[in-house]
Short mmCIF file of C-alpha atoms in Angstrom, two decimals:
data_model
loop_
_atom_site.label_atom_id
_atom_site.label_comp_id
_atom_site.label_asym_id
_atom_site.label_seq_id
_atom_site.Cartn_x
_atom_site.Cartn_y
_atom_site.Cartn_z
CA UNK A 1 29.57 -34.65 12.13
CA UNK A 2 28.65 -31.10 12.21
CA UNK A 3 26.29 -29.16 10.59
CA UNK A 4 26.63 -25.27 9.64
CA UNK A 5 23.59 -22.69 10.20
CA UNK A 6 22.92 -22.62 6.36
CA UNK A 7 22.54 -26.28 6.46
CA UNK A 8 19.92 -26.37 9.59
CA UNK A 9 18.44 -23.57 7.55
CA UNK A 10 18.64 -25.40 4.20
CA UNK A 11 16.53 -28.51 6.19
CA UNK A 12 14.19 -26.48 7.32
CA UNK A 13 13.49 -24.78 4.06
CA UNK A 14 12.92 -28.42 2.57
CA UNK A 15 15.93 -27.43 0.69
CA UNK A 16 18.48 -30.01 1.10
CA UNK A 17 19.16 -32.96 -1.02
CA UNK A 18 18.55 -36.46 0.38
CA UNK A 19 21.85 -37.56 0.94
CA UNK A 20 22.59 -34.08 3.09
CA UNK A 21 19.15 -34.38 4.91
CA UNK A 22 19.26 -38.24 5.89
CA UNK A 23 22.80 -37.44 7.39
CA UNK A 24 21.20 -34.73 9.52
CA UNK A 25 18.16 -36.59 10.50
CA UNK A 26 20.71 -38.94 11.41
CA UNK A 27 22.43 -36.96 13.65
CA UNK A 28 19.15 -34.70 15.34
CA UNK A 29 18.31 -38.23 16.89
CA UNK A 30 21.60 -38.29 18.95
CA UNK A 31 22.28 -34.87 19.16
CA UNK A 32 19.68 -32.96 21.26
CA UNK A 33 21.94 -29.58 20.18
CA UNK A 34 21.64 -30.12 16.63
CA UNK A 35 17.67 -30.46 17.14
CA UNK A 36 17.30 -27.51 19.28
CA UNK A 37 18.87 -25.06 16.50
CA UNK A 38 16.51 -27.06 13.68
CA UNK A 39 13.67 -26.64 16.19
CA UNK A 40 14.76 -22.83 16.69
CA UNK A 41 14.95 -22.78 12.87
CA UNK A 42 11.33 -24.02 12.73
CA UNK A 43 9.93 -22.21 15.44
CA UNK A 44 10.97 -18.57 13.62
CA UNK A 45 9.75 -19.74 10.27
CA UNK A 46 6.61 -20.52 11.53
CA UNK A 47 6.31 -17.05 13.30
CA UNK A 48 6.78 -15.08 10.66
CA UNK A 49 3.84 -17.39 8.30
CA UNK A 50 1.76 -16.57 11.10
CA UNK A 51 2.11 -13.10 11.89
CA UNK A 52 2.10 -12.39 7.92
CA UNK A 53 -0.61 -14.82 7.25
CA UNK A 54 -3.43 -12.34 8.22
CA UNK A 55 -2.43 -9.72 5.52
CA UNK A 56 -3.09 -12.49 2.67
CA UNK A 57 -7.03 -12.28 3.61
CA UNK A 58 -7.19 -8.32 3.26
CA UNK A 59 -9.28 -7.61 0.54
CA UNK A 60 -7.65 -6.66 -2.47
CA UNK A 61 -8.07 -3.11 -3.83
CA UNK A 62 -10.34 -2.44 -7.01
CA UNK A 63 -7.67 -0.39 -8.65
CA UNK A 64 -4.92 -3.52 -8.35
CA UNK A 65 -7.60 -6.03 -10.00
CA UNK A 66 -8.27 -3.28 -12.59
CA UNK A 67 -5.01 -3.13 -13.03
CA UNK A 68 -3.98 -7.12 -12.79
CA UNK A 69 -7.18 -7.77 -15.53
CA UNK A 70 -5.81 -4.96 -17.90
CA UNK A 71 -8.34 -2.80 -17.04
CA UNK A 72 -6.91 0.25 -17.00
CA UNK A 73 -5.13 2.47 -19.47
CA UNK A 74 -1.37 2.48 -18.52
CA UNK A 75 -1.63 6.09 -19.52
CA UNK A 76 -3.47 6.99 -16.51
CA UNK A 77 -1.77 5.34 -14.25
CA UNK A 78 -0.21 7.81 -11.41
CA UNK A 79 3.22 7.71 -10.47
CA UNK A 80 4.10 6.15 -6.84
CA UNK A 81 3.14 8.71 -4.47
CA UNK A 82 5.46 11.31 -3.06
CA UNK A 83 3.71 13.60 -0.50
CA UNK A 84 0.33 12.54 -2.14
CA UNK A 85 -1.88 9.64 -1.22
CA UNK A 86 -3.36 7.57 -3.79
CA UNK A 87 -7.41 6.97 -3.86
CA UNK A 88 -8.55 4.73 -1.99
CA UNK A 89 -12.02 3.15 -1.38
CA UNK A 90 -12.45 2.50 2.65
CA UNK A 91 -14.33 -0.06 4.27
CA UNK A 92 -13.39 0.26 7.86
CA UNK A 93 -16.56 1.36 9.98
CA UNK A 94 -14.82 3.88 12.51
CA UNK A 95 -14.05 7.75 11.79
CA UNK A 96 -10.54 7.26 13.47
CA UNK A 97 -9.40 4.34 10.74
CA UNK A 98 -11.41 6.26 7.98
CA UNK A 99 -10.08 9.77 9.00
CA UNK A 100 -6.68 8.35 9.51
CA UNK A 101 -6.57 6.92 5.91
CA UNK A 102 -8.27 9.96 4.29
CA UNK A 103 -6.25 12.62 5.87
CA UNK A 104 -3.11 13.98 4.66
CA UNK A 105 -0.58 16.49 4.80
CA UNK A 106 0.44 16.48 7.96
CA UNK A 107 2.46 18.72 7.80
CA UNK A 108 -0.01 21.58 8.38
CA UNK A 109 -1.90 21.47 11.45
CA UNK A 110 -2.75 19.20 14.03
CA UNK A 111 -4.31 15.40 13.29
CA UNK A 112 -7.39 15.68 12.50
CA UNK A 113 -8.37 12.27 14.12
CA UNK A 114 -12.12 13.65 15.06
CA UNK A 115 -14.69 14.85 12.41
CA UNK A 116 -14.44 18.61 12.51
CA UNK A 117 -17.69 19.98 13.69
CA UNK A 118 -20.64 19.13 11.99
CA UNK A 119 -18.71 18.89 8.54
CA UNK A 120 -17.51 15.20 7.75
CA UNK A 121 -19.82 12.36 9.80
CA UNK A 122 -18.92 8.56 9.07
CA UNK A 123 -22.30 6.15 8.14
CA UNK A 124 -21.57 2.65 6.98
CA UNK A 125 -17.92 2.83 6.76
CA UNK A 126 -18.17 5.84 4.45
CA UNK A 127 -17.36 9.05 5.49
CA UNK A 128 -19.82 12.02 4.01
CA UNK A 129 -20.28 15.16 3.80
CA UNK A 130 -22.64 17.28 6.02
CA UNK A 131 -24.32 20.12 7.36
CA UNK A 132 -22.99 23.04 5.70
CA UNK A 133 -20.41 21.11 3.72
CA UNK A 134 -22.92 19.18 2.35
CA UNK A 135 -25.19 21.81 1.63
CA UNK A 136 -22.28 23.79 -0.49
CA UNK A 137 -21.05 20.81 -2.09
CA UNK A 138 -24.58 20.56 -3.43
CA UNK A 139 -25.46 24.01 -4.10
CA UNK A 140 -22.85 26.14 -4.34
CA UNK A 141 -21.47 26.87 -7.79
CA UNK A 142 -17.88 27.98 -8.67
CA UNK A 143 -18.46 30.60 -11.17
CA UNK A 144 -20.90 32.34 -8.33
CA UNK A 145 -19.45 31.68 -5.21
CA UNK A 146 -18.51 34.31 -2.84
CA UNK A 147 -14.63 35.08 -2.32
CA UNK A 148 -15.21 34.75 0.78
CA UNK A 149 -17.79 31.58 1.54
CA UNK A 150 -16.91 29.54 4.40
CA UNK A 151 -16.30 26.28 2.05
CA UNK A 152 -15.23 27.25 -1.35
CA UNK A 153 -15.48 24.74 -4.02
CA UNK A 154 -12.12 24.39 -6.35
CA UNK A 155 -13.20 22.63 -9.29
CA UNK A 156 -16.30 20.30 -10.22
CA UNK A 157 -15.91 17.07 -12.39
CA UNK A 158 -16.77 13.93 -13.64
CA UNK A 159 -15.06 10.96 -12.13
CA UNK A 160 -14.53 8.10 -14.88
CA UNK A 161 -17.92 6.14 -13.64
CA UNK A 162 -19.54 9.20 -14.08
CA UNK A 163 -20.16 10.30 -10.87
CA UNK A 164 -19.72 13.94 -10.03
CA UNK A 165 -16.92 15.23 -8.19
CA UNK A 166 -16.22 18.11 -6.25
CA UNK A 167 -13.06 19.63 -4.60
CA UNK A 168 -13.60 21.88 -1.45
CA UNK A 169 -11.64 24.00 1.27
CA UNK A 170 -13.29 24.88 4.22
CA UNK A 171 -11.93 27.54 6.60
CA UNK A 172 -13.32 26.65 10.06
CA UNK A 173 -13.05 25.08 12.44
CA UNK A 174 -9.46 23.94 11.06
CA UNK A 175 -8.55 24.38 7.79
CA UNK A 176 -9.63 21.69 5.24
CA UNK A 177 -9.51 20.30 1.90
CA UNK A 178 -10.88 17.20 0.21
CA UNK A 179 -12.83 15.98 -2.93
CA UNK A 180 -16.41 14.34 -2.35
CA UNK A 181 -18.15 12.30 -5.34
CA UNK A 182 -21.89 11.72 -5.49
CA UNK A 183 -22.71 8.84 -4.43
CA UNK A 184 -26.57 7.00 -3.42
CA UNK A 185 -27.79 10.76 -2.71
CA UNK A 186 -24.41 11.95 -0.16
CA UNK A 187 -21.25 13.69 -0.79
CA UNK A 188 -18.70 10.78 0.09
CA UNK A 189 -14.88 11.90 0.76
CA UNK A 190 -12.49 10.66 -1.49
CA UNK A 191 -9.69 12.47 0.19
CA UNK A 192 -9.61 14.90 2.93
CA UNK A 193 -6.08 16.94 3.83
CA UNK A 194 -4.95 19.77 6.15
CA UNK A 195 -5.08 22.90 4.37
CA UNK A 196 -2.63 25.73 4.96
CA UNK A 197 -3.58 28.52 6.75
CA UNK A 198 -5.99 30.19 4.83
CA UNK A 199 -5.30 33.50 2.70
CA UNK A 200 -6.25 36.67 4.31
CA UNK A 201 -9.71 37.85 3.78
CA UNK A 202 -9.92 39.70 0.18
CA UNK A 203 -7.73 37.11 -1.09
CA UNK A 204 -9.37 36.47 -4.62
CA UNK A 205 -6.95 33.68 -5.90
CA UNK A 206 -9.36 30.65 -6.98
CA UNK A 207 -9.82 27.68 -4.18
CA UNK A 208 -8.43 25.51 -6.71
CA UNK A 209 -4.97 27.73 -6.64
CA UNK A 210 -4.96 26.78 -2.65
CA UNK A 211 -4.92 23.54 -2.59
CA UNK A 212 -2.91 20.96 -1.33
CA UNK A 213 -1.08 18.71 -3.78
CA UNK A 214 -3.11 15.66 -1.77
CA UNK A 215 -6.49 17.07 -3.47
CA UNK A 216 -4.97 18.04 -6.78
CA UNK A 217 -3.49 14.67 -7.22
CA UNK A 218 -6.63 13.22 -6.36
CA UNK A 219 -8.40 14.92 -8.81
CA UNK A 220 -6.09 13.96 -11.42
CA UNK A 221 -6.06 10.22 -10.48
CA UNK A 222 -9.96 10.52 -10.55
CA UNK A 223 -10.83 12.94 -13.11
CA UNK A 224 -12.41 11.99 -16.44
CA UNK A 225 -11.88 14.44 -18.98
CA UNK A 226 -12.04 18.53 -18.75
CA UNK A 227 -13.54 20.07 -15.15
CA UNK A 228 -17.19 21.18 -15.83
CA UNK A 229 -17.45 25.10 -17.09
CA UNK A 230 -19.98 26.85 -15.52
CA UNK A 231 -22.56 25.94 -18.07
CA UNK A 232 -21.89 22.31 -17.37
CA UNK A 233 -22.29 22.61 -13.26
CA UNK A 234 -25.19 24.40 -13.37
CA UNK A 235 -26.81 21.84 -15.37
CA UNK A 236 -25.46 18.97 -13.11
CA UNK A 237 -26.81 21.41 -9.79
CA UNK A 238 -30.16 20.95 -11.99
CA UNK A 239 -30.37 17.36 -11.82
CA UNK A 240 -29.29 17.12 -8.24
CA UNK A 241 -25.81 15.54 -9.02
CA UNK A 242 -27.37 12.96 -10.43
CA UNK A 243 -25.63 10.94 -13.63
CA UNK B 1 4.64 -15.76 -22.53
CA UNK B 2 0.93 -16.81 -21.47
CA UNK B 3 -2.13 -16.52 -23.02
CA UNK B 4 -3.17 -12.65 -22.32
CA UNK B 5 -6.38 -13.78 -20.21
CA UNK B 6 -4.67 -16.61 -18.45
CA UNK B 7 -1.69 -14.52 -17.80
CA UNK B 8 -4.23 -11.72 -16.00
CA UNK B 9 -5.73 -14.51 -14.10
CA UNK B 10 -2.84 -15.47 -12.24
CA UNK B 11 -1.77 -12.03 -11.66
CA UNK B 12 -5.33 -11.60 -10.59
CA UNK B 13 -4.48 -14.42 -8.00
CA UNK B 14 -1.24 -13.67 -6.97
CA UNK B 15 -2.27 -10.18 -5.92
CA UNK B 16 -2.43 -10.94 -2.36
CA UNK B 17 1.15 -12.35 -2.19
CA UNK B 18 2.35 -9.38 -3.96
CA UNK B 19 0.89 -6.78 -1.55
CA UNK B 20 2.08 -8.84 1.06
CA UNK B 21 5.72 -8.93 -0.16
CA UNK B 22 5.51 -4.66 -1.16
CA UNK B 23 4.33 -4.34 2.48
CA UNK B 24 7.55 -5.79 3.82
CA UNK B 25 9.17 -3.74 1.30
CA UNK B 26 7.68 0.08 1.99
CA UNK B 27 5.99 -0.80 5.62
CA UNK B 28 2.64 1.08 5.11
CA UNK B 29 -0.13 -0.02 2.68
CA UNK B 30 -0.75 2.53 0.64
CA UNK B 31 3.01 2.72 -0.37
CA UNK B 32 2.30 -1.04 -1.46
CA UNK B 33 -0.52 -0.97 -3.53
CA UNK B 34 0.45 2.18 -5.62
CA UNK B 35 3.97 -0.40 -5.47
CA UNK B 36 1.83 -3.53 -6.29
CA UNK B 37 -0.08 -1.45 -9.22
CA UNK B 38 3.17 0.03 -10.69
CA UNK B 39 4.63 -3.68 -10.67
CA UNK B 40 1.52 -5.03 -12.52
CA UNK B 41 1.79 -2.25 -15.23
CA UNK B 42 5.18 -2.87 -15.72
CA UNK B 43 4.96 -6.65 -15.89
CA UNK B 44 2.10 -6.51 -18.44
CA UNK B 45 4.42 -3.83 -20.32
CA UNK B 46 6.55 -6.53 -20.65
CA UNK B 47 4.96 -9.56 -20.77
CA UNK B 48 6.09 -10.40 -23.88
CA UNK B 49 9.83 -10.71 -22.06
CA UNK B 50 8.09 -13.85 -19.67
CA UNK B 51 8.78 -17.21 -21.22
CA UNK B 52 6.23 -19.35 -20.96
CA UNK B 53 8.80 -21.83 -18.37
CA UNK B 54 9.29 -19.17 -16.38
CA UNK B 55 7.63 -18.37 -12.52
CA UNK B 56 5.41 -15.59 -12.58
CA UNK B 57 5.48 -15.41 -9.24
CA UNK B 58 9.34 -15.25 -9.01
CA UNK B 59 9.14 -12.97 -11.84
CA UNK B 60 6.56 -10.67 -9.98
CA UNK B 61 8.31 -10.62 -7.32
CA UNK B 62 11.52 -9.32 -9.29
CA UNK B 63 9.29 -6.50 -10.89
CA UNK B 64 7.95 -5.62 -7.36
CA UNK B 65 10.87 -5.32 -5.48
CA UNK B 66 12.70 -3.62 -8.55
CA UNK B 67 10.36 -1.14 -8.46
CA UNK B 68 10.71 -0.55 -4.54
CA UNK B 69 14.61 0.05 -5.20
CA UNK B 70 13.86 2.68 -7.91
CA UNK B 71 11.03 4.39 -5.82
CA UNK B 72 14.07 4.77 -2.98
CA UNK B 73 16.61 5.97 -5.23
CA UNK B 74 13.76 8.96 -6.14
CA UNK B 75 13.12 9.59 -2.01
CA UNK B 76 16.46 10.21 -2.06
CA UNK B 77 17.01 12.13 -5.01
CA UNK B 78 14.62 14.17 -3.83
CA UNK B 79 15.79 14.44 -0.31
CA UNK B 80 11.76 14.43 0.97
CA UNK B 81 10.39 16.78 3.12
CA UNK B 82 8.82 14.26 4.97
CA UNK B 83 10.94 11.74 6.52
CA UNK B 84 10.61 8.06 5.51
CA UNK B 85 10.03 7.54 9.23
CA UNK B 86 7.11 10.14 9.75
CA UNK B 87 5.29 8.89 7.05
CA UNK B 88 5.16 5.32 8.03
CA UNK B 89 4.46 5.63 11.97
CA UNK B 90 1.20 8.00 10.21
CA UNK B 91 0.54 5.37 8.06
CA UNK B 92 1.12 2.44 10.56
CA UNK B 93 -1.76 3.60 12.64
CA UNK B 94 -4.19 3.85 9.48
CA UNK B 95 -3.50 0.34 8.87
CA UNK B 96 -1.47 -1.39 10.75
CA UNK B 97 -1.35 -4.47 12.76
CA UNK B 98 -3.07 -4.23 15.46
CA UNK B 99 -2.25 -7.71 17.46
CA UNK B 100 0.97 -7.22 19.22
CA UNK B 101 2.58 -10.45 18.14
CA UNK B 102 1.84 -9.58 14.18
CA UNK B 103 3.90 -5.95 15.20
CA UNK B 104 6.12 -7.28 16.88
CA UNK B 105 7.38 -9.34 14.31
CA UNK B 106 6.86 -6.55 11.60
CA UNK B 107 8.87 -4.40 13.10
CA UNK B 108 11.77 -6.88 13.61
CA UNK B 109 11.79 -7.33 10.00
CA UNK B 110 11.46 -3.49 9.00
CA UNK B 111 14.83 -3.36 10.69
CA UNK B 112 16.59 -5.36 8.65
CA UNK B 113 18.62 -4.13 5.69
CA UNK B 114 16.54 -4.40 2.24
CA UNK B 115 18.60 -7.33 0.89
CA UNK B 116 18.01 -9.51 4.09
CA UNK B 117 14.73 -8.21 4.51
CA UNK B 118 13.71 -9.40 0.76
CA UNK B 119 15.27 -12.57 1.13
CA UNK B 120 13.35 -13.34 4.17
CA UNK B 121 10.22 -12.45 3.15
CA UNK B 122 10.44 -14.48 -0.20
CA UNK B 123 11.70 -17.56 1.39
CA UNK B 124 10.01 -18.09 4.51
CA UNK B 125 7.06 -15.58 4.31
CA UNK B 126 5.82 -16.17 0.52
CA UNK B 127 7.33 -19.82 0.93
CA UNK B 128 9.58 -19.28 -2.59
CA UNK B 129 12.46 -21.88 -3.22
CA UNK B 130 16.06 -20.73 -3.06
CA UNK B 131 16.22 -21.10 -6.90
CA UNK B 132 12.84 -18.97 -7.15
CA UNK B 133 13.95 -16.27 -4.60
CA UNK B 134 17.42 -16.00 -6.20
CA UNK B 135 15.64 -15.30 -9.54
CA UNK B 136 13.40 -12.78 -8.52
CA UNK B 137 16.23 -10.86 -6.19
CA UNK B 138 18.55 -11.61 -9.55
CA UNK B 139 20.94 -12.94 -7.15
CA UNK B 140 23.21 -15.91 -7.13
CA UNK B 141 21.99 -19.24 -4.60
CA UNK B 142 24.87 -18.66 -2.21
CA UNK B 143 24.14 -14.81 -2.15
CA UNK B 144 20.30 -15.59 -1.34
CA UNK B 145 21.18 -17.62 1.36
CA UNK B 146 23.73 -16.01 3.04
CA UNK B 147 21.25 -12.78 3.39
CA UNK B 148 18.64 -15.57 4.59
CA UNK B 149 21.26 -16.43 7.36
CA UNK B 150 22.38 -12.99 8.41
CA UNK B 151 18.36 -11.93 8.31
CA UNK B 152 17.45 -15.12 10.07
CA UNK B 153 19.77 -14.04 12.89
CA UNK B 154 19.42 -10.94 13.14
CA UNK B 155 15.47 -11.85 13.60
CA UNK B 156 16.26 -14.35 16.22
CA UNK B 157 17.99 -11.79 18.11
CA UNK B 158 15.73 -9.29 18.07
CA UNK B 159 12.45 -11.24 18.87
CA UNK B 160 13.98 -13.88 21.01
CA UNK B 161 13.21 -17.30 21.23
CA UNK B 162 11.15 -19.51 21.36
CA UNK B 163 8.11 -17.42 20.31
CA UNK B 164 5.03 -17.20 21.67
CA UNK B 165 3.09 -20.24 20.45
CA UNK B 166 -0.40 -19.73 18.95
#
């Protein structure tokens, strides 16, 4: 008797009926062929478990169990993703995996796969803000910014826990845009991208015009309400950033 | 349908199966989980369409790779700057696998055509029965199992055999 593929795959899926698999257990005892190809059979489904079986233990993103409990509004739920990269929270402890998953737009410039100088420095597995990044993100207001500061911030918010938010470009040493949220006293990056070359000095359009879908679609997906007026960020420059 | 609370407990659980199916689907992670998220919202849009008798999981499964297929038809439609390929080798080094076996055999199923690709992941990857993997794919037994075969070969062929045992 022979057996087709379909049917050695069939066994080895636990899928065939008992008269079927008794008449091929039958035959694998006499046929060293047969059991070869149901051993091949095996052999590849067991591959594939266990080169897949490591993804099952990744832990699951905040924003899918938000989403599997019903958590979230539908409403503000973004589209998939065309050029822009959802927000993320990151775990992984090195600035290549956490620059890697934070950067975007590729498309202008080179990869920026090490922290522009004295900018962007990873602690803990979070990557934040500093030096004179830092120091605009925390001081710097949008309403009395200079046209021509080295980072210019786009637009301050509130992110839906509260937390303030802040989208920046900054010029040198490559041009660079992101959003940072306060978080325990630091300026963490919630998405960083390659900026296009920068306008020519005397350009007066707002940072906010200039930047890269990447940032404005992660300020949508994060924002809570209205960006703060002027008013609004002073007051939160008052209290530090704090909620 | 389920019980509202139940039925968001076992998506709750089934979450890592799902990202681990829309990863075989899209090939980079962040594609799945915006994939994974869309599914969910769509599912719970429509959970009053789930009979109580019927698998979630074969149901979810449906959703997710539905949702894949429409997400292509729009790359094309819009004819994207960036190329499909582009984006995942970026995204394959923010979070892909780094042991060579686990690449090895993720890229020997990223070569295979969607429809074998889907059937192999349900059925031997996520473990699904015939009759579950047919449902989700909305495809006829013999159909699911003929893609099995063709992707099963086409797998044996390209990673040889036997395979390195663990």
């Amino acid at each position: 008797m022979t057996f087709d593929d379909e049917t050695v795959m069939a066994y080895v899926d636990g899928e065939l009926e008992p008269p079927a698999r008794v008449a091929l257990e039958a035959a694998m005892a006499c046929d060293p062929q047969l059991l070869r190809r149901v051993e091949a059979q095996r052999a590849l489904r067991a591959r594939l478990q266990r080169a897949c079986a490591p993804l099952l233990e990744e832990p699951v993103p905040e924003r899918l169990l938000d989403a599997a409990r019903g958590a979230r509004a539908p409403a503000a739920v973004p589209p998939l993703p065309r050029a822009r990269p959802p927000v993320r929270r990151w775990s992984w402890p090195q600035w290549s995996a956490i620059a890697a998953s934070l950067v975007v737009g590729a498309l202008f410039g080179p990869p920026l796969l090490h922290p522009p100088d004295g900018s962007v420095t990873a602690r803990d597995g979070r990557l934040l803000a500093t030096g004179a990044l830092a120091q605009a993100l925390s001081r710097q207001l949008v309403s009395t910014q200079a046209p021509n500061a080295a980072v210019r911030i786009g637009l301050s918010f509130r992110r839906r826990d509260g937390a303030y938010c802040r989208s920046f470009l900054l010029r040198a040493p490559s041009p660079l845009a992101g959003v940072a949220c306060r978080e325990q006293d630091a300026w963490r990056m919630q998405v960083l991208a390659g900026a296009p070359p920068g306008p020519a000095v005397g350009d007066y359009r707002p940072a906010a015009a200039a930047m890269p879908a990447a940032v404005t679609g992660t300020v949508d997906a994060l924002i809570a309400g209205e960006p703060l007026d002027a008013a609004a960020e002073a007051a939160a420059r008052g209290r530090a950033w704090s909620q | 349908m389920p019980p509202p609370a139940e039925l968001h407990a076992q998506l709750v659980a089934l979450l890592p199966r799902l990202r681990r199916f829309a990863r075989s689907l899209t090939r980079n992670v962040h594609d799945a989980d915006d994939l994974v998220q869309l599914a969910i919202e769509r599912a719970l849009a429509r959970a009053a369409q789930l009979q109580a008798d019927a698998p979630l999981a074969g149901w979810m499964y449906g959703i997710v790779r539905n949702a894949w297929l429409d997400e292509v038809r729009a790359r094309e439609r819009r004819q994207r700057l960036l190329t499909p390929d582009v984006g995942d080798s970026l995204a394959g080094r923010v979070s892909g696998p780094t042991d060579a076996e686990q690449l090895a055999v993720q890229e020997a199923l990223a070569s295979l055509p969607e429809e074998q690709r889907s059937a192999v992941a349900l059925v031997l990857i996520e473990g699904l029965s015939y009759k579950e993997a047919a449902y989700a794919l909305g495809v006829p037994v013999g159909t699911l199992t003929s893609r099995l075969a063709r992707g099963r070969g086409a797998l044996q062929r390209l990673l040889g055999e036997p395979g390195p045992q663990a």
